[in-house]
PDB file of C-alpha atoms in Angstrom:
ATOM      1  CA  ILE A   1      12.424 -60.253  54.140  1.00  0.00           C
ATOM      2  CA  GLY A   2      12.456 -62.245  57.504  1.00  0.00           C
ATOM      3  CA  ILE A   3      13.265 -65.119  59.319  1.00  0.00           C
ATOM      4  CA  ILE A   4      11.102 -67.337  60.731  1.00  0.00           C
ATOM      5  CA  GLY A   5      12.557 -70.182  63.177  1.00  0.00           C
ATOM      6  CA  ARG A   6      11.681 -73.495  63.616  1.00  0.00           C
ATOM      7  CA  GLY A   7       8.467 -74.239  65.310  1.00  0.00           C
ATOM      8  CA  GLU A   8       7.443 -70.489  65.168  1.00  0.00           C
ATOM      9  CA  ARG A   9       4.839 -69.166  62.982  1.00  0.00           C
ATOM     10  CA  ARG A  10       5.523 -65.289  62.928  1.00  0.00           C
ATOM     11  CA  ALA A  11       8.791 -64.051  61.085  1.00  0.00           C
ATOM     12  CA  SER A  12      11.185 -61.967  62.764  1.00  0.00           C
ATOM     13  CA  GLY A  13      13.619 -59.259  61.881  1.00  0.00           C
ATOM     14  CA  PHE A  14      11.714 -58.513  59.003  1.00  0.00           C
ATOM     15  CA  ASN A  15      13.259 -55.586  56.960  1.00  0.00           C
ATOM     16  CA  PRO A  16      12.447 -54.007  53.710  1.00  0.00           C
ATOM     17  CA  LEU A  17      15.021 -54.078  51.114  1.00  0.00           C
ATOM     18  CA  PHE A  18      14.322 -51.976  47.770  1.00  0.00           C
ATOM     19  CA  ASP A  19      12.763 -48.761  47.629  1.00  0.00           C
ATOM     20  CA  ARG A  20      10.783 -50.248  44.637  1.00  0.00           C
ATOM     21  CA  GLY A  21      10.045 -53.721  42.912  1.00  0.00           C
ATOM     22  CA  MET A  22       9.960 -56.739  44.871  1.00  0.00           C
ATOM     23  CA  ALA A  23      12.676 -59.566  45.568  1.00  0.00           C
ATOM     24  CA  THR A  24      12.708 -62.322  43.245  1.00  0.00           C
ATOM     25  CA  SER A  25      15.719 -64.275  44.315  1.00  0.00           C
ATOM     26  CA  MET A  26      17.855 -65.042  47.121  1.00  0.00           C
ATOM     27  CA  ALA A  27      20.406 -67.134  48.324  1.00  0.00           C
ATOM     28  CA  VAL A  28      21.964 -68.047  51.983  1.00  0.00           C
ATOM     29  CA  VAL A  29      25.596 -68.185  52.881  1.00  0.00           C
ATOM     30  CA  LEU A  30      26.867 -69.924  55.852  1.00  0.00           C
ATOM     31  CA  MET A  31      30.036 -68.156  57.255  1.00  0.00           C
ATOM     32  CA  LYS A  32      30.555 -69.841  60.300  1.00  0.00           C
ATOM     33  CA  ALA A  33      28.844 -72.806  61.942  1.00  0.00           C
ATOM     34  CA  ALA A  34      26.777 -72.518  65.223  1.00  0.00           C
ATOM     35  CA  THR A  35      28.618 -73.342  68.369  1.00  0.00           C
ATOM     36  CA  ALA A  36      27.655 -73.927  72.017  1.00  0.00           C
ATOM     37  CA  ASP A  37      28.189 -70.414  72.554  1.00  0.00           C
ATOM     38  CA  GLU A  38      27.077 -68.438  69.962  1.00  0.00           C
ATOM     39  CA  GLY A  39      24.853 -68.729  66.532  1.00  0.00           C
ATOM     40  CA  PRO A  40      25.542 -69.432  63.308  1.00  0.00           C
ATOM     41  CA  GLN A  41      26.550 -66.413  60.958  1.00  0.00           C
ATOM     42  CA  PHE A  42      25.335 -66.233  57.515  1.00  0.00           C
ATOM     43  CA  LYS A  43      24.936 -63.796  54.938  1.00  0.00           C
ATOM     44  CA  VAL A  44      21.922 -63.679  52.655  1.00  0.00           C
ATOM     45  CA  VAL A  45      22.359 -62.443  49.051  1.00  0.00           C
ATOM     46  CA  VAL A  46      19.110 -60.946  47.387  1.00  0.00           C
ATOM     47  CA  GLY A  47      17.915 -59.625  44.058  1.00  0.00           C
ATOM     48  CA  GLY A  48      15.013 -57.897  43.008  1.00  0.00           C
ATOM     49  CA  THR A  49      13.166 -56.595  39.830  1.00  0.00           C
ATOM     50  CA  SER A  50      14.281 -53.344  39.835  1.00  0.00           C
ATOM     51  CA  GLY A  51      17.885 -54.954  39.175  1.00  0.00           C
ATOM     52  CA  GLN A  52      19.223 -53.904  42.776  1.00  0.00           C
ATOM     53  CA  ILE A  53      20.892 -56.564  44.903  1.00  0.00           C
ATOM     54  CA  ARG A  54      21.679 -56.559  48.496  1.00  0.00           C
ATOM     55  CA  VAL A  55      23.894 -58.661  50.527  1.00  0.00           C
ATOM     56  CA  LEU A  56      23.040 -58.714  54.455  1.00  0.00           C
ATOM     57  CA  ASP A  57      24.439 -60.009  57.320  1.00  0.00           C
ATOM     58  CA  GLN A  58      22.412 -62.345  59.774  1.00  0.00           C
ATOM     59  CA  ASP A  59      20.554 -59.471  61.277  1.00  0.00           C
ATOM     60  CA  LEU A  60      19.321 -58.453  58.225  1.00  0.00           C
ATOM     61  CA  ASN A  61      21.396 -55.722  57.816  1.00  0.00           C
ATOM     62  CA  PRO A  62      23.243 -54.444  54.618  1.00  0.00           C
ATOM     63  CA  THR A  63      27.033 -55.304  55.049  1.00  0.00           C
ATOM     64  CA  GLU A  64      29.359 -52.507  55.294  1.00  0.00           C
ATOM     65  CA  THR A  65      31.971 -53.137  52.161  1.00  0.00           C
ATOM     66  CA  PHE A  66      28.479 -53.927  49.414  1.00  0.00           C
ATOM     67  CA  ALA A  67      27.343 -50.748  47.997  1.00  0.00           C
ATOM     68  CA  GLU A  68      24.178 -50.216  49.719  1.00  0.00           C
ATOM     69  CA  ASN A  69      22.562 -48.721  46.561  1.00  0.00           C
ATOM     70  CA  PHE A  70      23.820 -51.326  43.898  1.00  0.00           C
ATOM     71  CA  ASN A  71      21.748 -51.025  40.711  1.00  0.00           C
ATOM     72  CA  LEU A  72      22.474 -53.396  37.682  1.00  0.00           C
ATOM     73  CA  TYR A  73      21.036 -51.033  35.555  1.00  0.00           C
ATOM     74  CA  GLY A  74      21.903 -47.725  37.199  1.00  0.00           C
ATOM     75  CA  ASP A  75      24.496 -45.310  35.811  1.00  0.00           C
ATOM     76  CA  LYS A  76      27.569 -47.317  37.702  1.00  0.00           C
ATOM     77  CA  THR A  77      26.857 -50.897  36.803  1.00  0.00           C
ATOM     78  CA  PRO A  78      29.817 -52.800  37.255  1.00  0.00           C
ATOM     79  CA  ILE A  79      28.189 -55.162  34.242  1.00  0.00           C
ATOM     80  CA  PRO A  80      27.796 -52.459  31.005  1.00  0.00           C
ATOM     81  CA  ASN A  81      25.835 -52.928  28.011  1.00  0.00           C
ATOM     82  CA  LEU A  82      22.717 -55.196  29.356  1.00  0.00           C
ATOM     83  CA  PHE A  83      19.926 -56.097  27.406  1.00  0.00           C
ATOM     84  CA  GLY A  84      17.173 -53.795  27.846  1.00  0.00           C
ATOM     85  CA  LEU A  85      14.462 -55.517  28.166  1.00  0.00           C
ATOM     86  CA  GLY A  86      15.916 -57.288  31.272  1.00  0.00           C
ATOM     87  CA  SER A  87      15.495 -54.330  33.534  1.00  0.00           C
ATOM     88  CA  LEU A  88      11.630 -55.214  33.468  1.00  0.00           C
ATOM     89  CA  ARG A  89      11.948 -57.940  35.293  1.00  0.00           C
ATOM     90  CA  GLY A  90      15.622 -57.583  36.964  1.00  0.00           C
ATOM     91  CA  ILE A  91      17.315 -60.254  38.735  1.00  0.00           C
ATOM     92  CA  LYS A  92      15.831 -63.765  38.459  1.00  0.00           C
ATOM     93  CA  SER A  93      18.498 -65.852  40.074  1.00  0.00           C
ATOM     94  CA  VAL A  94      21.388 -65.602  42.505  1.00  0.00           C
ATOM     95  CA  SER A  95      24.021 -68.142  43.943  1.00  0.00           C
ATOM     96  CA  VAL A  96      27.311 -67.968  45.183  1.00  0.00           C
ATOM     97  CA  ASP A  97      30.099 -70.022  45.355  1.00  0.00           C
ATOM     98  CA  LYS A  98      31.780 -72.877  47.766  1.00  0.00           C
ATOM     99  CA  ALA A  99      34.616 -70.458  48.727  1.00  0.00           C
ATOM    100  CA  GLN A 100      31.763 -67.712  49.540  1.00  0.00           C
ATOM    101  CA  ARG A 101      33.468 -65.176  47.016  1.00  0.00           C
ATOM    102  CA  LYS A 102      31.680 -64.712  44.422  1.00  0.00           C
ATOM    103  CA  ILE A 103      27.915 -64.199  43.415  1.00  0.00           C
ATOM    104  CA  LEU A 104      26.497 -65.692  40.414  1.00  0.00           C
ATOM    105  CA  ALA A 105      23.641 -63.930  38.845  1.00  0.00           C
ATOM    106  CA  ALA A 106      21.122 -64.338  36.045  1.00  0.00           C
ATOM    107  CA  THR A 107      18.946 -61.670  34.307  1.00  0.00           C
ATOM    108  CA  ALA A 108      15.696 -61.615  32.837  1.00  0.00           C
ATOM    109  CA  GLY A 109      17.323 -60.574  29.763  1.00  0.00           C
ATOM    110  CA  GLY A 110      19.288 -63.689  29.398  1.00  0.00           C
ATOM    111  CA  GLU A 111      22.317 -62.870  30.891  1.00  0.00           C
ATOM    112  CA  ILE A 112      24.586 -64.431  33.499  1.00  0.00           C
ATOM    113  CA  PHE A 113      27.650 -63.006  35.679  1.00  0.00           C
ATOM    114  CA  GLU A 114      29.833 -63.109  38.549  1.00  0.00           C
ATOM    115  CA  LEU A 115      30.256 -60.330  41.248  1.00  0.00           C
ATOM    116  CA  ASP A 116      32.564 -59.791  44.368  1.00  0.00           C
ATOM    117  CA  ILE A 117      30.417 -60.759  47.321  1.00  0.00           C
ATOM    118  CA  GLU A 118      32.276 -57.833  49.490  1.00  0.00           C
ATOM    119  CA  LYS A 119      32.315 -54.752  46.933  1.00  0.00           C
ATOM    120  CA  GLY A 120      30.075 -55.779  44.258  1.00  0.00           C
ATOM    121  CA  THR A 121      32.426 -55.353  41.264  1.00  0.00           C
ATOM    122  CA  ASN A 122      32.900 -57.132  38.348  1.00  0.00           C
ATOM    123  CA  ILE A 123      35.453 -60.082  38.780  1.00  0.00           C
ATOM    124  CA  ASN A 124      35.741 -61.027  34.718  1.00  0.00           C
ATOM    125  CA  GLY A 125      37.556 -57.967  33.208  1.00  0.00           C
ATOM    126  CA  SER A 126      36.728 -57.021  29.623  1.00  0.00           C
ATOM    127  CA  LYS A 127      34.190 -59.540  29.546  1.00  0.00           C
ATOM    128  CA  PRO A 128      31.867 -59.529  32.468  1.00  0.00           C
ATOM    129  CA  VAL A 129      28.666 -61.078  31.276  1.00  0.00           C
ATOM    130  CA  LEU A 130      29.788 -65.081  31.014  1.00  0.00           C
ATOM    131  CA  THR A 131      26.976 -66.016  28.537  1.00  0.00           C
ATOM    132  CA  SER A 132      23.767 -64.436  27.165  1.00  0.00           C
ATOM    133  CA  GLY A 133      21.195 -65.330  24.860  1.00  0.00           C
ATOM    134  CA  HIS A 134      17.145 -64.881  24.024  1.00  0.00           C
ATOM    135  CA  CYS A 135      15.349 -63.884  26.732  1.00  0.00           C
ATOM    136  CA  ARG A 136      11.430 -64.445  26.156  1.00  0.00           C
ATOM    137  CA  ASP A 137       9.037 -66.615  24.038  1.00  0.00           C
ATOM    138  CA  GLN A 138      10.022 -68.224  20.551  1.00  0.00           C
ATOM    139  CA  VAL A 139      13.609 -67.989  18.389  1.00  0.00           C
ATOM    140  CA  LEU A 140      11.870 -67.934  15.255  1.00  0.00           C
ATOM    141  CA  GLY A 141      14.883 -66.272  12.736  1.00  0.00           C
ATOM    142  CA  MET A 142      17.846 -68.077  11.767  1.00  0.00           C
ATOM    143  CA  ALA A 143      20.338 -66.840   9.312  1.00  0.00           C
ATOM    144  CA  THR A 144      24.651 -68.007   8.739  1.00  0.00           C
ATOM    145  CA  HIS A 145      27.027 -66.171   7.180  1.00  0.00           C
ATOM    146  CA  PRO A 146      28.301 -66.702   3.831  1.00  0.00           C
ATOM    147  CA  ILE A 147      31.950 -66.921   4.914  1.00  0.00           C
ATOM    148  CA  ARG A 148      32.688 -66.727   8.978  1.00  0.00           C
ATOM    149  CA  GLN A 149      31.713 -69.226  11.218  1.00  0.00           C
ATOM    150  CA  GLU A 150      28.659 -66.852  12.377  1.00  0.00           C
ATOM    151  CA  CYS A 151      24.740 -66.750  12.415  1.00  0.00           C
ATOM    152  CA  ALA A 152      22.296 -64.531  13.167  1.00  0.00           C
ATOM    153  CA  THR A 153      18.916 -65.100  15.396  1.00  0.00           C
ATOM    154  CA  VAL A 154      15.351 -63.149  15.913  1.00  0.00           C
ATOM    155  CA  GLY A 155      12.274 -63.863  17.774  1.00  0.00           C
ATOM    156  CA  ASP A 156       9.937 -62.732  20.305  1.00  0.00           C
ATOM    157  CA  ASP A 157      12.594 -61.171  22.526  1.00  0.00           C
ATOM    158  CA  LYS A 158      12.615 -58.013  20.254  1.00  0.00           C
ATOM    159  CA  SER A 159      16.487 -58.482  19.700  1.00  0.00           C
ATOM    160  CA  LEU A 160      18.915 -59.363  16.679  1.00  0.00           C
ATOM    161  CA  ARG A 161      21.749 -61.535  18.211  1.00  0.00           C
ATOM    162  CA  VAL A 162      25.059 -62.667  16.151  1.00  0.00           C
ATOM    163  CA  TRP A 163      26.653 -65.835  17.354  1.00  0.00           C
ATOM    164  CA  ASP A 164      30.203 -67.356  17.036  1.00  0.00           C
ATOM    165  CA  VAL A 165      29.778 -70.400  16.096  1.00  0.00           C
ATOM    166  CA  ALA A 166      32.641 -72.004  17.378  1.00  0.00           C
ATOM    167  CA  ALA A 167      32.637 -70.504  20.478  1.00  0.00           C
ATOM    168  CA  GLY A 168      28.874 -70.756  21.222  1.00  0.00           C
ATOM    169  CA  ASN A 169      28.827 -66.944  22.673  1.00  0.00           C
ATOM    170  CA  VAL A 170      26.742 -63.993  21.285  1.00  0.00           C
ATOM    171  CA  ILE A 171      29.211 -61.465  20.008  1.00  0.00           C
ATOM    172  CA  ALA A 172      26.648 -58.656  19.340  1.00  0.00           C
ATOM    173  CA  THR A 173      23.038 -57.602  20.426  1.00  0.00           C
ATOM    174  CA  LEU A 174      21.090 -55.259  18.464  1.00  0.00           C
ATOM    175  CA  ALA A 175      17.528 -54.208  20.070  1.00  0.00           C
ATOM    176  CA  LEU A 176      14.779 -54.003  17.845  1.00  0.00           C
ATOM    177  CA  SER A 177      11.576 -52.136  17.576  1.00  0.00           C
ATOM    178  CA  ASP A 178       9.401 -55.023  17.384  1.00  0.00           C
ATOM    179  CA  VAL A 179       8.963 -58.836  17.303  1.00  0.00           C
ATOM    180  CA  ALA A 180      10.916 -60.654  14.514  1.00  0.00           C
ATOM    181  CA  ARG A 181      10.083 -63.424  12.586  1.00  0.00           C
ATOM    182  CA  CYS A 182      13.159 -63.696   9.585  1.00  0.00           C
ATOM    183  CA  CYS A 183      16.486 -62.584   8.944  1.00  0.00           C
ATOM    184  CA  ALA A 184      19.182 -62.928   6.058  1.00  0.00           C
ATOM    185  CA  TYR A 185      22.483 -62.005   5.328  1.00  0.00           C
ATOM    186  CA  SER A 186      23.683 -60.054   2.182  1.00  0.00           C
ATOM    187  CA  PRO A 187      25.874 -62.252   0.216  1.00  0.00           C
ATOM    188  CA  ASN A 188      29.157 -60.746   0.887  1.00  0.00           C
ATOM    189  CA  GLY A 189      27.757 -60.634   4.627  1.00  0.00           C
ATOM    190  CA  GLN A 190      28.321 -57.615   5.328  1.00  0.00           C
ATOM    191  CA  ILE A 191      24.236 -56.717   6.064  1.00  0.00           C
ATOM    192  CA  ILE A 192      21.664 -58.281   8.068  1.00  0.00           C
ATOM    193  CA  VAL A 193      17.896 -57.653   6.801  1.00  0.00           C
ATOM    194  CA  VAL A 194      15.518 -58.330   9.621  1.00  0.00           C
ATOM    195  CA  GLY A 195      11.457 -59.165   8.780  1.00  0.00           C
ATOM    196  CA  LEU A 196       9.674 -57.642  12.170  1.00  0.00           C
ATOM    197  CA  GLY A 197       5.964 -57.814  13.249  1.00  0.00           C
ATOM    198  CA  GLY A 198       3.921 -61.067  14.020  1.00  0.00           C
ATOM    199  CA  THR A 199       1.725 -62.513  16.551  1.00  0.00           C
ATOM    200  CA  VAL A 200       3.505 -63.889  20.076  1.00  0.00           C
ATOM    201  CA  VAL A 201       1.673 -67.269  20.784  1.00  0.00           C
ATOM    202  CA  ARG A 202       1.910 -68.869  24.265  1.00  0.00           C
ATOM    203  CA  ASN A 203       0.404 -72.066  25.233  1.00  0.00           C
ATOM    204  CA  GLY A 204      -1.341 -72.102  21.816  1.00  0.00           C
ATOM    205  CA  ARG A 205      -2.914 -69.026  22.308  1.00  0.00           C
ATOM    206  CA  ARG A 206      -2.401 -65.426  20.714  1.00  0.00           C
ATOM    207  CA  GLN A 207      -1.008 -62.552  22.598  1.00  0.00           C
ATOM    208  CA  VAL A 208      -1.714 -59.306  21.903  1.00  0.00           C
ATOM    209  CA  ARG A 209       1.075 -57.281  22.121  1.00  0.00           C
ATOM    210  CA  LYS A 210       1.160 -53.616  23.932  1.00  0.00           C
ATOM    211  CA  ASP A 211       1.178 -51.880  20.720  1.00  0.00           C
ATOM    212  CA  GLU A 212      -2.296 -53.633  19.745  1.00  0.00           C
ATOM    213  CA  ASP A 213      -4.194 -52.204  22.759  1.00  0.00           C
TER     214      ASP A 213
END
């Protein structure tokens, strides 16, 4: 990451951020406006494909309070039980609230969550993920529970997701071994049957899956 000043053609203060992967999202937060005596103070929040998030000061150095080795998919992640497929492409979007206290981030796995901008900790207690959903190509199968206000969906992201219809939230996610095309509940609602396999179609063209190479 680097800074290009107005009227300049070259970046200054270029610093490497991640030990692997690339930067995919960024938010700049003005902490203090410029005065006649000193320049502005700001923070830069950057997310990457590896699941890493960095909070930098105006000199592009990591802030002291936010963990420098923060990794969303690491052993000490503040957001547990994330969908594994998201780790392939990591963080896709970051934003900061007007009070400059929270980082709102979204993953390639279809999850949205919040972190404390100073410490990088989860600020939503036992339900750290605000919302989640399917994250790749099409959703092609859905079934409703015979008794409860609940439905199940499957599709090209190789996941089975169970939804609370009234709340509109995912209440359970199961990673599947292949893409899925259909699902159904048993008459008593205790079992969900899933049909696996199929062809992923993008822009009207058949895509070759890795297991077909």
